Short mmCIF file of C-alpha atoms in Angstrom, two decimals:
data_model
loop_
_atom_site.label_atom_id
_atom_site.label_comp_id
_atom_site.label_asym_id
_atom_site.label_seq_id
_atom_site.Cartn_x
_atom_site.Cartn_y
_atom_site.Cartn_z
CA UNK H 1 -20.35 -0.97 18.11
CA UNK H 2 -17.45 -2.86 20.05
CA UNK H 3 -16.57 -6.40 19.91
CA UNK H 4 -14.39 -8.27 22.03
CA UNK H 5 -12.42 -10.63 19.46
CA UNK H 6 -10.25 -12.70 21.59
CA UNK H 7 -10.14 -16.00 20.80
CA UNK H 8 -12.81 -15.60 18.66
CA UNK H 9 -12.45 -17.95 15.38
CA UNK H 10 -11.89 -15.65 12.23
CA UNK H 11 -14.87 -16.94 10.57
CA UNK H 12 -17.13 -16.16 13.06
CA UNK H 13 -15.50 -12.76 13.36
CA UNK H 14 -16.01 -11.65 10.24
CA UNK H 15 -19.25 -13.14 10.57
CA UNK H 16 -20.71 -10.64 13.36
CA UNK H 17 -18.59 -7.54 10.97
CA UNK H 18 -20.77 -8.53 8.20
CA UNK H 19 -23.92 -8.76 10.29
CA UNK H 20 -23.28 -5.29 11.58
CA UNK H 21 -22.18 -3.78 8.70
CA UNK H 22 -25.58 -5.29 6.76
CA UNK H 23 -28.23 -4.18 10.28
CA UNK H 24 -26.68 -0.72 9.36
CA UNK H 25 -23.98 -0.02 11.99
CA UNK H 26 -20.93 2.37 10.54
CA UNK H 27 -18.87 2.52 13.25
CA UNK H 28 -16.74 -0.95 14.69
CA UNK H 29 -14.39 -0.98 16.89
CA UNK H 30 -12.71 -4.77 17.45
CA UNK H 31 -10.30 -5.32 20.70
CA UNK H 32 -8.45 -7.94 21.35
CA UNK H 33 -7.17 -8.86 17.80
CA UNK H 34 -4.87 -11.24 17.53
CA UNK H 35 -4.27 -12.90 13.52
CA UNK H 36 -7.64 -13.03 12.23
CA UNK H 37 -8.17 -13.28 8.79
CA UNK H 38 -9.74 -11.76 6.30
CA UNK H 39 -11.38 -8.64 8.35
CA UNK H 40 -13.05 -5.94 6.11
CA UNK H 41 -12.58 -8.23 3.09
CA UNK H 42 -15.24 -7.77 0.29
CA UNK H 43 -16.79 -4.98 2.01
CA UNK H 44 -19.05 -2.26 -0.04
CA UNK H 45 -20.60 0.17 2.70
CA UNK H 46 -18.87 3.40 3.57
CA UNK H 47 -18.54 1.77 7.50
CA UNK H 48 -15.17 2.72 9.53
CA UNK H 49 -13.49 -0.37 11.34
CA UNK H 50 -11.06 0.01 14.16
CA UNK H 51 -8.83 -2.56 15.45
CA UNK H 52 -7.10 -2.68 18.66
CA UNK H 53 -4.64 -5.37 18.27
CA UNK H 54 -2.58 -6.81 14.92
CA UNK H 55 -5.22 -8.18 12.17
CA UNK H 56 -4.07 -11.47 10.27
CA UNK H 57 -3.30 -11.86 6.68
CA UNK H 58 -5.45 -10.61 4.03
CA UNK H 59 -6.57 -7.30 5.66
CA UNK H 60 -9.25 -5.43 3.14
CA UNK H 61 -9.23 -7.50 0.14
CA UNK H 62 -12.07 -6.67 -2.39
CA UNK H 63 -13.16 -4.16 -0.04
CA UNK H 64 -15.28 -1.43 -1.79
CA UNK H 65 -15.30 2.08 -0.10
CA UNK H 66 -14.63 1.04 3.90
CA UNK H 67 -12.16 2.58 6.30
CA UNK H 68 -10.32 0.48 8.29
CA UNK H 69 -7.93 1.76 10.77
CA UNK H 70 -5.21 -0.62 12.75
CA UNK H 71 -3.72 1.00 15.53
CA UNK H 72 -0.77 -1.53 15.80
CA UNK H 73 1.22 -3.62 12.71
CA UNK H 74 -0.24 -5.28 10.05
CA UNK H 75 0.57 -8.57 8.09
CA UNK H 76 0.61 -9.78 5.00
CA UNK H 77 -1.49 -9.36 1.55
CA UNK H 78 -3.44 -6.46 3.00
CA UNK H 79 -5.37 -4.57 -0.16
CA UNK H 80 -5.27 -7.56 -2.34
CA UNK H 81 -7.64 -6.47 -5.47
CA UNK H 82 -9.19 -3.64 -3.05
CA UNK H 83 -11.10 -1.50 -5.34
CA UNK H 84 -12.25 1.24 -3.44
CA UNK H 85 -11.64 2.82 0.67
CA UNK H 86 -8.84 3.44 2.50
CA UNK H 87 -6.45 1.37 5.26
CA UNK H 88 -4.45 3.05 7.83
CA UNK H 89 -1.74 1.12 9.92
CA UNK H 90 -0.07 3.03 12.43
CA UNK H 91 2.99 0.35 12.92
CA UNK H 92 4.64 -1.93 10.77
CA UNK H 93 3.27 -3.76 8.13
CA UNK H 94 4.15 -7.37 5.84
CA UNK H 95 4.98 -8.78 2.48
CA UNK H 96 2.67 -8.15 -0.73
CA UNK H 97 0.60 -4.74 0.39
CA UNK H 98 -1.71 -3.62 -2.45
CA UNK H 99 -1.14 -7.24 -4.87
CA UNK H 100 -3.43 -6.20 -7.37
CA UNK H 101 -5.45 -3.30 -5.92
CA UNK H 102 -7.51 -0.87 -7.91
CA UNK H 103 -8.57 1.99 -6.12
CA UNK H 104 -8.33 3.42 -3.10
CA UNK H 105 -5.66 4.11 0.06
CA UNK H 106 -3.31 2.29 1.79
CA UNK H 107 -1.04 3.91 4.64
CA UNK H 108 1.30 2.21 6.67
CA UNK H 109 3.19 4.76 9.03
CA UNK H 110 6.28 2.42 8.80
CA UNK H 111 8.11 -0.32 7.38
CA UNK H 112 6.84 -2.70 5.04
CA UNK H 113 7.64 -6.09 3.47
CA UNK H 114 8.75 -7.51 0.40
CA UNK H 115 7.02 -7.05 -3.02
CA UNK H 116 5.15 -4.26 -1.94
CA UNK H 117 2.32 -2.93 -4.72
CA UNK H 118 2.96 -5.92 -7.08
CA UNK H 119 0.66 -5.83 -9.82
CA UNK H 120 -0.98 -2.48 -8.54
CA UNK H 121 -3.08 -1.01 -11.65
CA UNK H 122 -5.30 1.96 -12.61
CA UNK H 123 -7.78 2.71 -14.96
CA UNK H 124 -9.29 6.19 -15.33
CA UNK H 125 -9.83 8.07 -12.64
CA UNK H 126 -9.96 5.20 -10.45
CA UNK H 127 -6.07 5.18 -9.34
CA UNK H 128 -4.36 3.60 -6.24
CA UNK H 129 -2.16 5.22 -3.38
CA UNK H 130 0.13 3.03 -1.71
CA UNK H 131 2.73 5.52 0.70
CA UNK H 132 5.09 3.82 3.67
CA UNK H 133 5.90 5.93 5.89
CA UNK H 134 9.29 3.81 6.61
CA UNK H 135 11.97 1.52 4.71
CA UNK H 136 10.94 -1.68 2.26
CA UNK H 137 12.48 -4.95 1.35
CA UNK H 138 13.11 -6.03 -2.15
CA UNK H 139 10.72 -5.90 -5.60
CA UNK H 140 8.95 -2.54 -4.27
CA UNK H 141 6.86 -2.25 -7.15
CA UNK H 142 7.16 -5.57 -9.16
CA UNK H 143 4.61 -5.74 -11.93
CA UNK H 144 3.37 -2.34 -11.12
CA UNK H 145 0.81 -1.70 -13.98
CA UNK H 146 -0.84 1.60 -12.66
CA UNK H 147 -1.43 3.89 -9.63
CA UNK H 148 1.43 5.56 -7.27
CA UNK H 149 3.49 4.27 -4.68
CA UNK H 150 5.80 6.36 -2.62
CA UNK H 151 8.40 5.85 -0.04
CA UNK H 152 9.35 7.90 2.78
CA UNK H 153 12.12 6.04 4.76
CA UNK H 154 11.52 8.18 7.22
CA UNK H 155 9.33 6.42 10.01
CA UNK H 156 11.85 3.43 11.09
CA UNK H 157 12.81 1.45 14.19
CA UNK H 158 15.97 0.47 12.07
CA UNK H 159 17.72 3.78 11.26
CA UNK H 160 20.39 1.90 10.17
CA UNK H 161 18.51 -0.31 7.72
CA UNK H 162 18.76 0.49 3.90
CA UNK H 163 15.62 2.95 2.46
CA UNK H 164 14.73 -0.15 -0.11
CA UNK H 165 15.67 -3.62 -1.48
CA UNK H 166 17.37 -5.00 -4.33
CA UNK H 167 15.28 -5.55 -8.08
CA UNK H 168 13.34 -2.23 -7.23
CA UNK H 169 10.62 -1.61 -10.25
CA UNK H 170 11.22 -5.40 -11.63
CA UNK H 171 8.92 -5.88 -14.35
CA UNK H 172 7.26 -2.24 -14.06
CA UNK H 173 5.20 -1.12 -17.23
CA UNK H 174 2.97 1.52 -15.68
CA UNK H 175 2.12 3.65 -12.69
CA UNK H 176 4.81 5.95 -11.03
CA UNK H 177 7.27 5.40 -7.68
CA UNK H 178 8.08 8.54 -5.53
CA UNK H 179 11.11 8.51 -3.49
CA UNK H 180 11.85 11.02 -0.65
CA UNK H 181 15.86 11.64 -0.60
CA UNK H 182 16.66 8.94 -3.26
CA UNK H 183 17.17 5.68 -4.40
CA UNK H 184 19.83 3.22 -4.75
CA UNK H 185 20.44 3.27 -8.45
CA UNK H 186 22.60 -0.40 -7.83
CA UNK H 187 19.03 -1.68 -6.36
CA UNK H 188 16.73 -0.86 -9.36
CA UNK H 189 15.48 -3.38 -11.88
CA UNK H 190 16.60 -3.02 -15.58
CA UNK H 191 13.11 -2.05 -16.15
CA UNK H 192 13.16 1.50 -14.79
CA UNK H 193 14.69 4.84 -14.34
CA UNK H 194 14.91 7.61 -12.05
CA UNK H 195 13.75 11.18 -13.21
CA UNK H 196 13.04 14.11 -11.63
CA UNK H 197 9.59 15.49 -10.95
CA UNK H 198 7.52 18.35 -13.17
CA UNK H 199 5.18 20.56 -11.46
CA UNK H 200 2.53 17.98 -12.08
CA UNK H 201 4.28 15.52 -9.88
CA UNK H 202 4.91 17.95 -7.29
CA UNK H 203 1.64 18.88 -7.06
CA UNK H 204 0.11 15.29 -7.11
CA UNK H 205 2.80 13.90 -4.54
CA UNK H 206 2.13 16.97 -2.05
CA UNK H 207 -1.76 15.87 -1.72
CA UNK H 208 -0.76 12.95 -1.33
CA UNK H 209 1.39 13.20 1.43
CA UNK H 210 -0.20 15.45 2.46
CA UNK H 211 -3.58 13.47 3.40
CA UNK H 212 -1.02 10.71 4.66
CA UNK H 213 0.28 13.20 6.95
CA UNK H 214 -3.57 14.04 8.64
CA UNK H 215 -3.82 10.40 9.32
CA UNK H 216 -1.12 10.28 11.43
CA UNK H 217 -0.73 13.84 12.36
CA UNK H 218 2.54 14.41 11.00
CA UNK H 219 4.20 17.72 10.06
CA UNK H 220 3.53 17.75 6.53
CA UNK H 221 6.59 20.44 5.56
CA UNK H 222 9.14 18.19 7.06
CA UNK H 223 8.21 15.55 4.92
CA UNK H 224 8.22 17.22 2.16
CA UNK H 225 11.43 19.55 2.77
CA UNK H 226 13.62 16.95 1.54
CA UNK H 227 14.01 15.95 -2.69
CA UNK H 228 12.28 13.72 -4.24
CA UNK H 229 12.79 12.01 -7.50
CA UNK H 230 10.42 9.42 -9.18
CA UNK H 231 10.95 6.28 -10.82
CA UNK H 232 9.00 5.31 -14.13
CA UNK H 233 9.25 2.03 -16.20
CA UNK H 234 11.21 2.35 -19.44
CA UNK H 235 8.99 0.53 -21.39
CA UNK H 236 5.11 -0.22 -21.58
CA UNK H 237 6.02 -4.44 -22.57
CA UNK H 238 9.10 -4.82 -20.72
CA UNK H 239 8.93 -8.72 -21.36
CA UNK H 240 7.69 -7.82 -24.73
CA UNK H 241 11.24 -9.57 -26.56
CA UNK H 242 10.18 -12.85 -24.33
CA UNK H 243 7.05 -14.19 -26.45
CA UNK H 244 6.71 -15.52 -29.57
CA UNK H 245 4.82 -13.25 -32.65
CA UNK H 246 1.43 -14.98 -32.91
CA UNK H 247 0.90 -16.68 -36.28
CA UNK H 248 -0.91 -14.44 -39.10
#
């Protein structure tokens, strides 16, 4: 199914998605975007939704086991509390990717925003993948509670910009950060260190890029060529020193 969203009011966008998605229909391709909100949000059916043009804020939040695949940048917030699916950008993408998020994929082919994965968490098996292909700005995994992040600084149309932010891992108590070629050890947060990785990790991080690298059809051994450390939180209750005892 195509639809022809320009200047089509977000509400009645997502309005036909949901229609089609509900009559059945698990393929959508949308032209023509151009900031709409809110697209995939809160869906539950296994559907795949391409869009031709740069989605608004909000991309996939809730969303429950769809695919949605942008073939330009994306914006802010995209992810928020997603429990389930996958999102692939093939440009740029904003501020606050994952916030929250539970499950599922998120791939953004290059650079991202601020306060990427803030709040990410896991619980069981059910563990989110956030990779960027490119550089980030600062608090790259603020909050993180859970699930894996991993940056690539590889896919940039600023070679000359710096791989991450400042306050890297601020407020981390869970969840791990994989770094190809380094970090900045002036940039990281008090909370966390950087280790380096046991075959476990190796063999975790090279599915994982690996299934990043099919997306876009990258060479997955030059990716991988180059060393990669991790960064874990140094304590579970970082904060912990902050709050009163409560009364006995």
């Amino acid at each position: 199914m195509k639809i022809n969203a320009q200047g089509i009011y977000y509400r009645d966008l997502n309005t036909t998605i949901r229609e089609a998605v509900l009559a059945g229909t698990d393929q959508i391709e949308l032209n023509n975007v151009n900031g709409q909100y809110f697209i995939g949000d809160g869906i539950n059916k296994p559907v795949t939704i391409t869009i031709n043009g740069v989605p608004g804020n909000d991309l996939a939040a809730f969303m429950n086991g769809a695919t949605i695949i942008v073939n330009e940048n994306g914006q802010d917030n995209i992810g928020n509390t997603m429990n389930a699916g996958k999102v692939i950008v093939h440009g740029h993408a904003g501020d606050v990717l994952g916030y929250g998020m539970r499950g599922g994929r998120i791939h953004i082919r290059k650079d991202v925003g601020y306060r990427v994965g803030i709040h990410m968490k896991s619980y069981q098996e059910n563990k989110p993948v956030l990779i960027a292909g490119g550089k980030a700005g600062d608090f790259f995994g603020e909050y993180m509670a859970g699930g894996v992040l991993i940056l690539l600084g590889m896919f940039t149309d600023d070679p000359a910009k710096d791989k991450h932010g400042y306050l890297f891992g601020t407020g981390m108590h869970g969840g791990v950060i994989y770094v190809r070629g380094g970090v900045d050890e002036s940039r990281l947060a008090k909370e966390v260190g950087v280790f380096e990785l046991d075959d476990h990790d190796r063999a975790e991080l090279e599915g994982y890029v690996a299934e990043f690298c099919r997306d876009f059809k990258l060479d997955v051994h030059e990716v991988l060529k180059e060393r990669f450390v991790k960064v874990l939180p140094r304590s579970k209750r970082p904060y912990g020193n902050m709050y009163c005892p409560m009364p006995r």
